[in-house]
Amino acid sequence: MDTDPALEIITGSGYVFDGISGNNEWYFSPEFGRTLAVGDFDGNGVDEIIGGTRLSNPVIYSAILKSELWQINNTDVCTINTANIDEDPQDEILIGNCQNREIHIYDGSTGSATEQYTFSTIQHSSISLTTGDVDSDSDLELIWASGIGSSGEDILAVAELGDEPAIAWYNQDPAQLDSFVAAGWASSSSLEDQAIFIVPETDSDYGGQRIVQMNELEDIRVSEEINHSWELADQGVITDYNNDGVQELFLSTAYLYDSAFIVLDLDSYDVIWGDKKAGDDEDNITTVIAGDVNGDGFSDSVIVNSDRIQAIDIQNQVSLWLSTRFSGIIHDVAIHDLDNDDTVEFIVATEEGLTTWKKSRRSYTRTASVTQNCNRIEVGELIDGKTNIICIDAGGYTRDQSHIIIFNNQLIEENRNSVDDIITDFIFEDTSASKKNLIIALHHNPRYNYQANRTSTIQSIDPFTGKTIWVSPKLLGNVPRHSLYYAPTSNGKKRLTFATNDAMYMTR
């Protein structure tokens, strides 16, 4: 910014500070503006300042002269940057519009703005305008994001410069994957050994449900639209229901507001079982799990549909149980042979309590109950040889603490402790040790802080004491329920695959 060797720090409020001494070298009281950049626009080896606000012409300033120099006639400014995009010695000025849907590139070497290029922003508004050699051809490309100023899809665009300037690429069909829920790990002939993710909506809610497959090399395959869902159908689980060595996806889907359950082939995305448009507006599938309910060696589907539990033998096309209507909202369901008699019981968590159900002739009857809210439940052995039902109570008005309640197989409480923040999902630790910990997804929920509210971590905790064993780095977004799985490895090491509402994850 001047002739000394130190860099300067410039603030939108009008201050210029020496980067070494911290001394204030200039204060421009009218302010430079909230949109700010620096560049050598006249090629003299000293950077100038360009700044402005959304509805004012950007102004170029000299920190040496401590003065305005000239301005650009453009009163629609969302983003400003600078870069030397050609072979001349000076930097060019890059401006992205808010309303007029244009990207402008100006040369300022003569002391006024000469427009060199204009591109469409494609969508409404622009942000993060920058340059880079995207395709490694030794020439700079122009990159920007658009769509943030409207309710429509958001895009990332790349434009070629040079003699034939043109938009080279932008994301479309779909342009945007809005959120993610993990469904587990699968193998298929098209993309072997991959994590499977459900995307309930795309293109800022204007597009429908899709499936994403991601392998260890981060190769991604996105399905065609499975269904056009406004129901936010997002539950599913990977299973090899017919024991042919290739996994399928048990999936909740919806056509508009009508929920349905289907079985999906992961190679072709064809529906193997069910009908994508078979539901009605009373259906609302909120949980999908898989397991052998009737002991025939094939994996069956268990779903929560509104206020009922439904179990289906997909292999033999038989309904195994359609429960009566529960009086409270069903939060979760699990299946397990609780008393080792080779008969699977259902464990159902509702807002009114936790119940177990055992086969009685052609139906199931309640065998035990306890008044306890459980938002998530799992059944397994925390200590070898002893079956426990784990209940996570993340309810309450303040939602700043979760309770871990351990029941025995007869719903008698054996242990209870608490952790700060909200447990959104959990699984049993996969270990050969006789005592197992829990792997939990913890949503950090500081009150009245939206940005902090969008973070979470994966943790290992001792379920008997609540003591933390290890904590992951912070994640982007929060892990949904039934979205945390172990993934196999060839070297025997343990790793996880999971989703947050903002990202897909696979640990190494």
Coordinates of C-alpha atoms in Angstrom, one line a residue:
M1 CA 0.0 0.0 0.0
D2 CA 3.1 2.3 0.4
T3 CA 6.8 2.2 -0.2
D4 CA 7.9 0.5 3.0
P5 CA 8.4 -3.3 3.0
A6 CA 5.6 -4.1 5.5
L7 CA 2.2 -5.2 4.4
E8 CA -0.8 -3.1 5.5
I9 CA -4.1 -4.1 7.2
I10 CA -7.2 -2.3 5.8
T11 CA -10.6 -2.3 7.4
G12 CA -13.9 -1.5 5.8
S13 CA -14.4 1.2 8.5
G14 CA -11.6 3.3 7.0
Y15 CA -8.5 2.3 8.8
V16 CA -5.1 1.5 7.3
F17 CA -2.6 -0.1 9.8
D18 CA 1.1 -0.9 9.3
G19 CA 1.4 -4.7 9.5
I20 CA 4.6 -4.7 11.6
S21 CA 4.2 -1.8 14.0
G22 CA 0.4 -1.8 14.1
N23 CA 0.5 2.0 13.7
N24 CA -2.5 3.7 12.2
E25 CA -1.2 5.1 8.9
W26 CA -4.5 6.5 7.6
Y27 CA -8.1 6.9 8.7
F28 CA -10.7 7.7 6.1
S29 CA -13.7 8.7 8.2
P30 CA -16.4 8.2 5.5
E31 CA -15.3 4.5 5.5
F32 CA -14.2 2.4 2.5
G33 CA -17.3 0.2 2.7
R34 CA -18.3 -3.4 3.6
T35 CA -17.0 -4.8 0.3
L36 CA -13.3 -4.4 0.1
A37 CA -10.2 -5.5 -2.0
V38 CA -6.7 -4.3 -2.9
G39 CA -4.8 -4.4 -6.2
D40 CA -2.2 -2.6 -8.3
F41 CA -4.6 -1.1 -10.9
D42 CA -2.0 1.3 -12.5
G43 CA 0.9 -1.0 -12.6
N44 CA 3.2 1.1 -10.5
G45 CA 4.1 -1.6 -8.0
V46 CA 1.9 -0.2 -5.2
D47 CA -1.5 -1.5 -4.4
E48 CA -4.6 0.7 -4.3
I49 CA -7.8 0.1 -2.3
I50 CA -11.2 -0.5 -3.8
G51 CA -14.2 -0.4 -1.6
G52 CA -17.9 0.2 -1.6
T53 CA -21.4 -0.7 -0.4
R54 CA -24.1 -2.5 -2.2
L55 CA -25.9 0.5 -3.6
S56 CA -22.9 2.9 -4.2
N57 CA -20.3 3.2 -6.8
P58 CA -17.0 1.4 -5.8
V59 CA -14.2 3.9 -5.2
I60 CA -10.5 3.5 -5.7
Y61 CA -8.2 5.0 -3.0
S62 CA -4.5 5.7 -2.6
A63 CA -3.0 5.1 0.9
I64 CA 0.1 7.1 -0.1
L65 CA -1.9 10.1 -1.2
K66 CA -4.6 9.4 1.4
S67 CA -7.3 10.3 -1.1
E68 CA -9.9 9.0 -3.4
L69 CA -8.7 8.5 -6.9
W70 CA -11.7 7.6 -9.1
Q71 CA -14.8 5.5 -9.1
I72 CA -16.6 2.9 -11.1
N73 CA -20.1 3.5 -12.3
N74 CA -21.8 0.4 -10.9
T75 CA -24.3 0.7 -8.1
D76 CA -25.2 -3.0 -7.7
V77 CA -22.2 -4.6 -5.9
C78 CA -22.3 -7.8 -3.9
T79 CA -18.7 -9.0 -4.3
I80 CA -15.4 -7.3 -5.3
N81 CA -12.0 -8.9 -6.0
T82 CA -8.9 -8.2 -8.0
A83 CA -6.6 -10.3 -10.2
N84 CA -4.2 -9.9 -13.1
I85 CA -6.2 -11.9 -15.6
D86 CA -4.1 -11.0 -18.7
E87 CA -0.6 -10.3 -19.8
D88 CA -0.4 -6.6 -18.8
P89 CA 1.4 -5.5 -15.6
Q90 CA -1.7 -4.3 -13.7
D91 CA -4.5 -6.0 -11.8
E92 CA -8.1 -6.0 -13.1
I93 CA -11.1 -5.3 -11.0
L94 CA -13.8 -8.0 -10.6
I95 CA -17.3 -7.0 -9.6
G96 CA -20.3 -9.3 -9.1
N97 CA -23.8 -7.8 -9.1
C98 CA -26.6 -8.4 -6.6
Q99 CA -29.7 -7.7 -8.7
N100 CA -28.6 -7.3 -12.3
R101 CA -27.2 -10.9 -12.6
E102 CA -23.9 -9.9 -14.1
I103 CA -20.2 -10.3 -13.5
H104 CA -18.0 -7.4 -14.7
I105 CA -14.2 -7.2 -15.2
Y106 CA -12.7 -3.7 -15.5
D107 CA -9.3 -2.4 -16.5
G108 CA -8.3 0.6 -14.5
S109 CA -4.8 1.4 -15.9
T110 CA -5.9 4.8 -17.4
G111 CA -7.5 6.1 -14.2
S112 CA -11.0 5.2 -15.2
A113 CA -12.9 1.9 -15.6
T114 CA -12.8 0.2 -19.0
E115 CA -15.0 -2.9 -19.1
Q116 CA -13.2 -6.0 -20.6
Y117 CA -15.6 -8.8 -19.9
T118 CA -19.2 -9.4 -18.8
F119 CA -20.7 -12.7 -17.8
S120 CA -24.2 -13.7 -16.5
T121 CA -24.3 -14.8 -12.9
I122 CA -26.7 -17.5 -14.0
Q123 CA -28.7 -17.3 -10.8
H124 CA -29.8 -14.4 -8.7
S125 CA -26.9 -12.5 -6.9
S126 CA -23.3 -13.4 -6.7
I127 CA -20.7 -14.1 -3.9
S128 CA -17.1 -15.2 -3.5
L129 CA -15.9 -14.0 -6.8
T130 CA -12.3 -15.1 -7.4
T131 CA -9.8 -16.5 -9.9
G132 CA -7.7 -19.7 -10.2
D133 CA -6.2 -22.1 -12.7
V134 CA -9.1 -24.6 -12.3
D135 CA -8.1 -26.9 -15.2
S136 CA -4.3 -26.6 -14.9
D137 CA -3.9 -25.1 -18.4
S138 CA -1.7 -22.2 -17.0
D139 CA -4.5 -19.7 -17.6
L140 CA -6.7 -18.2 -15.0
E141 CA -10.4 -18.9 -14.9
L142 CA -13.1 -16.9 -13.1
I143 CA -15.1 -18.5 -10.4
W144 CA -18.1 -17.4 -8.5
A145 CA -21.2 -18.6 -6.6
S146 CA -24.7 -17.5 -7.3
G147 CA -28.3 -18.1 -6.1
I148 CA -27.9 -17.0 -2.5
G149 CA -30.2 -14.0 -3.1
S150 CA -33.2 -16.1 -4.0
S151 CA -35.1 -19.2 -2.8
G152 CA -33.9 -21.1 -5.9
E153 CA -30.9 -23.4 -6.4
D154 CA -27.4 -22.3 -5.6
I155 CA -24.6 -22.7 -8.2
L156 CA -20.9 -22.6 -8.6
A157 CA -19.8 -21.2 -11.9
V158 CA -16.4 -21.3 -13.8
A159 CA -15.7 -19.0 -16.8
E160 CA -12.9 -19.1 -19.3
L161 CA -11.2 -15.8 -20.1
G162 CA -8.8 -15.0 -23.0
D163 CA -9.8 -14.5 -26.6
E164 CA -13.1 -16.4 -26.4
P165 CA -14.6 -15.7 -22.9
A166 CA -17.4 -18.0 -22.0
I167 CA -19.0 -19.8 -19.0
A168 CA -17.2 -23.2 -19.0
W169 CA -19.2 -25.0 -16.3
Y170 CA -21.7 -24.7 -13.6
N171 CA -23.4 -27.3 -11.4
Q172 CA -26.8 -28.5 -12.5
D173 CA -29.1 -31.5 -12.5
P174 CA -28.9 -31.4 -9.6
A175 CA -27.3 -28.1 -8.8
Q176 CA -27.4 -28.6 -5.1
L177 CA -27.7 -31.5 -2.6
D178 CA -29.6 -29.8 0.2
S179 CA -28.9 -32.2 3.1
F180 CA -27.7 -35.8 3.8
V181 CA -28.6 -38.8 5.9
A182 CA -26.3 -41.9 5.9
A183 CA -27.8 -45.3 5.1
G184 CA -24.7 -47.5 5.7
W185 CA -22.1 -49.3 3.6
A186 CA -22.7 -51.3 0.5
S187 CA -21.0 -53.1 -2.4
S188 CA -22.3 -53.1 -6.0
S189 CA -20.9 -53.9 -9.4
S190 CA -20.9 -50.2 -10.5
L191 CA -19.0 -48.8 -7.5
E192 CA -17.7 -51.4 -5.2
D193 CA -17.4 -50.7 -1.4
Q194 CA -19.1 -47.4 -0.9
A195 CA -20.9 -45.3 1.6
I196 CA -24.6 -44.7 0.8
F197 CA -26.3 -41.4 1.6
I198 CA -29.9 -40.3 1.2
V199 CA -30.6 -36.7 0.0
P200 CA -34.3 -36.0 0.7
E201 CA -34.4 -32.8 -1.4
T202 CA -32.3 -31.0 -3.9
D203 CA -31.9 -27.6 -5.6
S204 CA -33.0 -25.6 -2.6
D205 CA -36.1 -27.7 -2.1
Y206 CA -37.2 -27.4 -5.8
G207 CA -35.8 -30.9 -6.7
G208 CA -36.6 -34.3 -5.3
Q209 CA -35.0 -37.2 -3.5
R210 CA -31.7 -38.7 -4.7
I211 CA -29.2 -41.3 -3.6
V212 CA -25.4 -40.6 -3.4
Q213 CA -22.7 -43.2 -3.4
M214 CA -19.2 -42.3 -2.3
N215 CA -16.1 -44.6 -2.2
E216 CA -12.8 -44.4 -0.4
L217 CA -11.3 -42.3 -3.3
E218 CA -14.1 -39.8 -2.9
D219 CA -15.6 -40.7 -6.3
I220 CA -19.2 -39.8 -6.1
R221 CA -22.2 -41.1 -8.0
V222 CA -25.5 -39.2 -7.8
S223 CA -28.7 -41.0 -8.8
E224 CA -31.4 -39.6 -11.0
E225 CA -34.4 -38.3 -9.0
I226 CA -36.0 -41.2 -7.0
N227 CA -39.1 -39.3 -6.2
H228 CA -40.3 -35.7 -6.1
S229 CA -40.8 -35.5 -2.3
W230 CA -42.1 -32.6 -0.2
E231 CA -42.3 -34.9 2.7
L232 CA -38.5 -34.8 3.4
A233 CA -38.4 -38.6 3.3
D234 CA -34.9 -39.4 4.6
Q235 CA -34.7 -42.7 6.3
G236 CA -33.1 -45.9 4.9
V237 CA -30.7 -48.7 5.6
I238 CA -28.4 -50.9 3.6
T239 CA -29.1 -54.7 3.8
D240 CA -28.7 -57.8 1.7
Y241 CA -32.3 -58.9 2.1
N242 CA -32.1 -61.9 -0.2
N243 CA -28.6 -63.1 0.7
D244 CA -27.2 -62.8 -2.9
G245 CA -24.1 -61.0 -1.8
V246 CA -25.2 -57.6 -3.2
Q247 CA -26.7 -55.1 -0.8
E248 CA -30.0 -53.2 -1.5
L249 CA -31.4 -50.1 0.1
F250 CA -34.6 -50.2 2.2
L251 CA -35.8 -46.6 1.7
S252 CA -38.5 -44.3 2.8
T253 CA -39.6 -42.1 -0.1
A254 CA -42.6 -39.8 -0.9
Y255 CA -44.4 -38.6 -3.9
L256 CA -45.3 -35.0 -3.0
Y257 CA -46.7 -35.5 0.5
D258 CA -47.5 -39.2 0.2
S259 CA -45.0 -41.4 2.0
A260 CA -44.1 -44.9 0.8
F261 CA -41.6 -47.6 1.5
I262 CA -39.5 -49.2 -1.3
V263 CA -36.5 -51.5 -1.9
L264 CA -34.0 -50.0 -4.3
D265 CA -31.3 -51.6 -6.4
L266 CA -28.1 -49.7 -6.0
D267 CA -26.8 -50.4 -9.5
S268 CA -29.8 -49.3 -11.6
Y269 CA -31.8 -47.5 -8.9
D270 CA -34.8 -49.6 -10.0
V271 CA -37.5 -50.3 -7.5
I272 CA -37.2 -54.0 -6.5
W273 CA -40.2 -54.0 -4.2
G274 CA -42.9 -51.5 -3.5
D275 CA -44.3 -48.5 -5.4
K276 CA -42.9 -45.0 -5.2
K277 CA -46.4 -43.5 -5.5
A278 CA -48.3 -46.1 -3.4
G279 CA -48.6 -44.0 -0.3
D280 CA -51.2 -41.5 0.8
D281 CA -51.2 -38.3 2.8
E282 CA -51.8 -40.3 6.1
D283 CA -48.5 -42.2 5.7
N284 CA -45.4 -40.7 7.3
I285 CA -42.4 -43.0 7.4
T286 CA -40.0 -41.8 10.1
T287 CA -37.8 -44.8 10.8
V288 CA -36.5 -47.7 8.6
I289 CA -34.5 -50.5 10.1
A290 CA -33.6 -54.1 8.9
G291 CA -33.3 -57.4 10.7
D292 CA -34.5 -61.0 10.7
V293 CA -37.8 -60.8 12.4
N294 CA -39.2 -64.2 11.8
G295 CA -35.9 -66.3 12.0
D296 CA -35.9 -67.5 8.4
G297 CA -32.4 -66.2 7.7
F298 CA -33.5 -63.3 5.5
S299 CA -33.5 -59.6 6.5
D300 CA -36.9 -58.1 6.9
S301 CA -38.0 -54.4 6.9
V302 CA -39.3 -52.7 10.1
I303 CA -40.7 -49.2 9.6
V304 CA -42.4 -46.6 11.7
N305 CA -45.4 -45.3 9.6
S306 CA -47.1 -42.5 11.5
D307 CA -48.4 -44.1 14.7
R308 CA -47.9 -47.8 13.7
I309 CA -45.1 -50.3 13.4
Q310 CA -45.0 -52.4 10.3
A311 CA -42.7 -55.4 9.6
I312 CA -42.5 -57.0 6.2
D313 CA -40.7 -60.2 5.0
I314 CA -39.6 -58.8 1.6
Q315 CA -38.1 -62.1 0.4
N316 CA -41.3 -64.0 0.9
Q317 CA -43.7 -61.1 0.3
V318 CA -45.4 -61.5 3.7
S319 CA -46.6 -59.0 6.3
L320 CA -45.1 -60.0 9.7
W321 CA -46.8 -57.4 11.9
L322 CA -48.9 -54.3 11.5
S323 CA -49.3 -52.9 15.0
T324 CA -52.3 -51.2 16.5
R325 CA -52.1 -47.5 16.6
F326 CA -49.9 -46.1 19.4
S327 CA -51.3 -43.2 21.3
G328 CA -48.1 -41.1 21.3
I329 CA -45.6 -40.2 18.7
I330 CA -43.2 -43.1 17.9
H331 CA -39.6 -41.9 18.3
D332 CA -37.8 -45.1 17.4
V333 CA -38.0 -48.9 17.1
A334 CA -35.5 -51.7 17.6
I335 CA -35.7 -55.5 17.3
H336 CA -33.7 -58.1 19.4
D337 CA -34.0 -61.5 20.9
L338 CA -34.2 -60.1 24.5
D339 CA -34.5 -63.4 26.4
N340 CA -32.5 -65.8 24.1
D341 CA -35.4 -68.0 23.1
D342 CA -34.9 -67.6 19.4
T343 CA -37.8 -65.2 19.1
V344 CA -37.3 -61.6 18.2
E345 CA -39.0 -58.9 20.3
F346 CA -39.9 -55.4 19.2
I347 CA -38.7 -52.5 21.4
V348 CA -40.7 -49.3 20.8
A349 CA -40.0 -45.8 22.0
T350 CA -42.8 -43.3 22.1
E351 CA -43.3 -39.9 23.7
E352 CA -45.3 -41.8 26.4
G353 CA -42.7 -44.4 27.3
L354 CA -40.7 -47.5 26.3
T355 CA -42.4 -50.8 25.6
T356 CA -41.4 -54.4 24.5
W357 CA -43.6 -56.6 22.3
K358 CA -43.4 -60.4 21.9
K359 CA -44.9 -62.7 19.3
S360 CA -48.2 -64.2 20.3
R361 CA -49.9 -66.3 17.7
R362 CA -50.2 -64.1 14.6
S363 CA -49.6 -60.8 16.3
Y364 CA -47.4 -59.2 19.0
T365 CA -48.4 -58.3 22.6
R366 CA -46.9 -55.9 25.1
T367 CA -44.6 -57.7 27.6
A368 CA -43.1 -54.8 29.6
S369 CA -43.3 -51.0 29.7
V370 CA -41.7 -48.1 31.5
T371 CA -42.5 -44.4 31.5
Q372 CA -39.4 -42.9 30.0
N373 CA -38.9 -40.6 27.0
C374 CA -36.4 -42.1 24.5
N375 CA -35.5 -40.2 21.4
R376 CA -33.2 -43.0 20.2
I377 CA -32.8 -46.6 21.3
E378 CA -30.4 -49.5 20.5
V379 CA -30.1 -53.0 21.9
G380 CA -26.9 -54.9 22.4
E381 CA -24.3 -56.1 24.9
L382 CA -22.4 -53.4 26.8
I383 CA -20.8 -56.2 28.8
D384 CA -20.4 -59.6 27.1
G385 CA -23.2 -62.0 27.7
K386 CA -25.7 -59.3 29.0
T387 CA -28.3 -57.7 26.8
N388 CA -29.0 -54.0 27.5
I389 CA -31.5 -51.6 26.0
I390 CA -29.9 -48.1 25.7
C391 CA -32.2 -45.1 25.7
I392 CA -31.1 -41.6 24.8
D393 CA -33.4 -38.9 26.3
A394 CA -32.5 -35.7 24.5
G395 CA -35.9 -34.0 25.2
G396 CA -36.7 -31.3 27.7
Y397 CA -37.5 -27.6 27.3
T398 CA -34.0 -26.3 27.3
R399 CA -32.4 -29.1 25.2
D400 CA -29.0 -28.5 26.7
Q401 CA -28.4 -32.0 28.1
S402 CA -28.9 -35.6 27.2
H403 CA -29.6 -38.5 29.5
I404 CA -28.2 -42.0 28.8
I405 CA -30.4 -44.6 30.5
I406 CA -29.4 -48.3 30.5
F407 CA -32.2 -50.9 30.9
N408 CA -31.9 -54.7 31.2
N409 CA -33.8 -57.0 28.9
Q410 CA -36.9 -56.6 31.2
L411 CA -36.9 -52.8 31.1
I412 CA -35.6 -52.5 34.6
E413 CA -33.3 -49.4 34.8
E414 CA -29.7 -50.2 35.8
N415 CA -27.8 -47.0 35.2
R416 CA -28.4 -43.4 34.3
N417 CA -26.1 -40.5 33.6
S418 CA -26.0 -37.3 31.6
V419 CA -23.8 -35.4 29.1
D420 CA -24.0 -31.8 28.1
D421 CA -25.6 -31.0 24.7
I422 CA -27.8 -33.1 22.6
I423 CA -27.1 -36.7 21.5
T424 CA -28.6 -37.0 18.0
D425 CA -27.5 -40.5 17.2
F426 CA -25.3 -43.4 18.6
I427 CA -24.1 -46.9 18.0
F428 CA -22.3 -49.5 20.0
E429 CA -18.6 -49.5 19.8
D430 CA -17.3 -52.3 17.5
T431 CA -14.6 -53.9 19.7
S432 CA -13.6 -57.3 20.9
A433 CA -13.2 -56.0 24.5
S434 CA -15.6 -57.4 27.0
K435 CA -16.9 -53.9 27.9
K436 CA -18.1 -51.6 25.2
N437 CA -18.4 -47.9 25.0
L438 CA -20.9 -45.9 22.9
I439 CA -20.0 -43.9 19.8
I440 CA -22.3 -40.8 19.9
A441 CA -23.0 -37.8 17.7
L442 CA -23.3 -34.8 19.9
H443 CA -25.0 -31.6 18.7
H444 CA -23.6 -28.6 20.4
N445 CA -26.5 -26.4 21.2
P446 CA -25.5 -23.0 22.8
R447 CA -28.6 -21.0 23.3
Y448 CA -29.3 -18.0 21.0
N449 CA -26.2 -18.7 18.9
Y450 CA -27.2 -19.9 15.5
Q451 CA -23.7 -20.4 14.0
A452 CA -22.5 -22.4 17.0
N453 CA -25.7 -24.3 16.9
R454 CA -24.7 -25.7 13.5
T455 CA -21.7 -27.7 14.8
S456 CA -21.4 -31.2 16.3
T457 CA -18.8 -33.8 17.1
I458 CA -18.4 -37.6 17.2
Q459 CA -17.4 -38.9 20.6
S460 CA -16.7 -42.2 22.3
I461 CA -18.1 -42.2 25.8
D462 CA -18.4 -44.7 28.7
P463 CA -22.2 -45.3 29.0
F464 CA -21.9 -46.2 32.6
T465 CA -20.1 -43.0 33.7
G466 CA -20.7 -40.6 30.9
K467 CA -16.9 -40.1 30.7
T468 CA -15.5 -39.0 27.3
I469 CA -12.9 -41.3 25.8
W470 CA -12.2 -39.3 22.6
V471 CA -13.7 -36.4 20.6
S472 CA -13.5 -35.8 16.9
P473 CA -12.8 -32.4 15.3
K474 CA -15.9 -30.2 14.8
L475 CA -18.2 -31.3 12.0
L476 CA -20.1 -29.2 9.5
G477 CA -23.7 -29.4 10.7
N478 CA -25.5 -32.0 12.9
V479 CA -25.8 -35.7 12.5
P480 CA -29.4 -36.9 11.9
R481 CA -30.8 -39.9 13.7
H482 CA -29.9 -43.3 12.2
S483 CA -27.0 -41.8 10.3
L484 CA -23.9 -43.2 12.0
Y485 CA -22.4 -46.5 10.9
Y486 CA -19.2 -48.6 10.9
A487 CA -17.6 -49.2 7.6
P488 CA -15.4 -52.3 6.9
T489 CA -11.8 -52.0 6.0
S490 CA -9.3 -54.3 4.3
N491 CA -6.6 -53.7 7.0
G492 CA -8.8 -54.5 10.0
K493 CA -8.9 -50.9 11.3
K494 CA -12.2 -49.5 12.5
R495 CA -13.7 -46.5 10.7
L496 CA -17.0 -44.7 10.5
T497 CA -19.2 -43.4 7.8
F498 CA -21.9 -40.8 8.7
A499 CA -23.7 -37.7 7.5
T500 CA -24.5 -34.3 8.8
N501 CA -27.2 -32.1 7.3
D502 CA -24.4 -30.3 5.5
A503 CA -21.9 -33.0 4.6
M504 CA -21.0 -36.6 3.9
Y505 CA -18.2 -38.2 5.9
M506 CA -16.0 -41.2 5.8
T507 CA -13.1 -41.6 8.3
R508 CA -9.8 -43.3 7.3

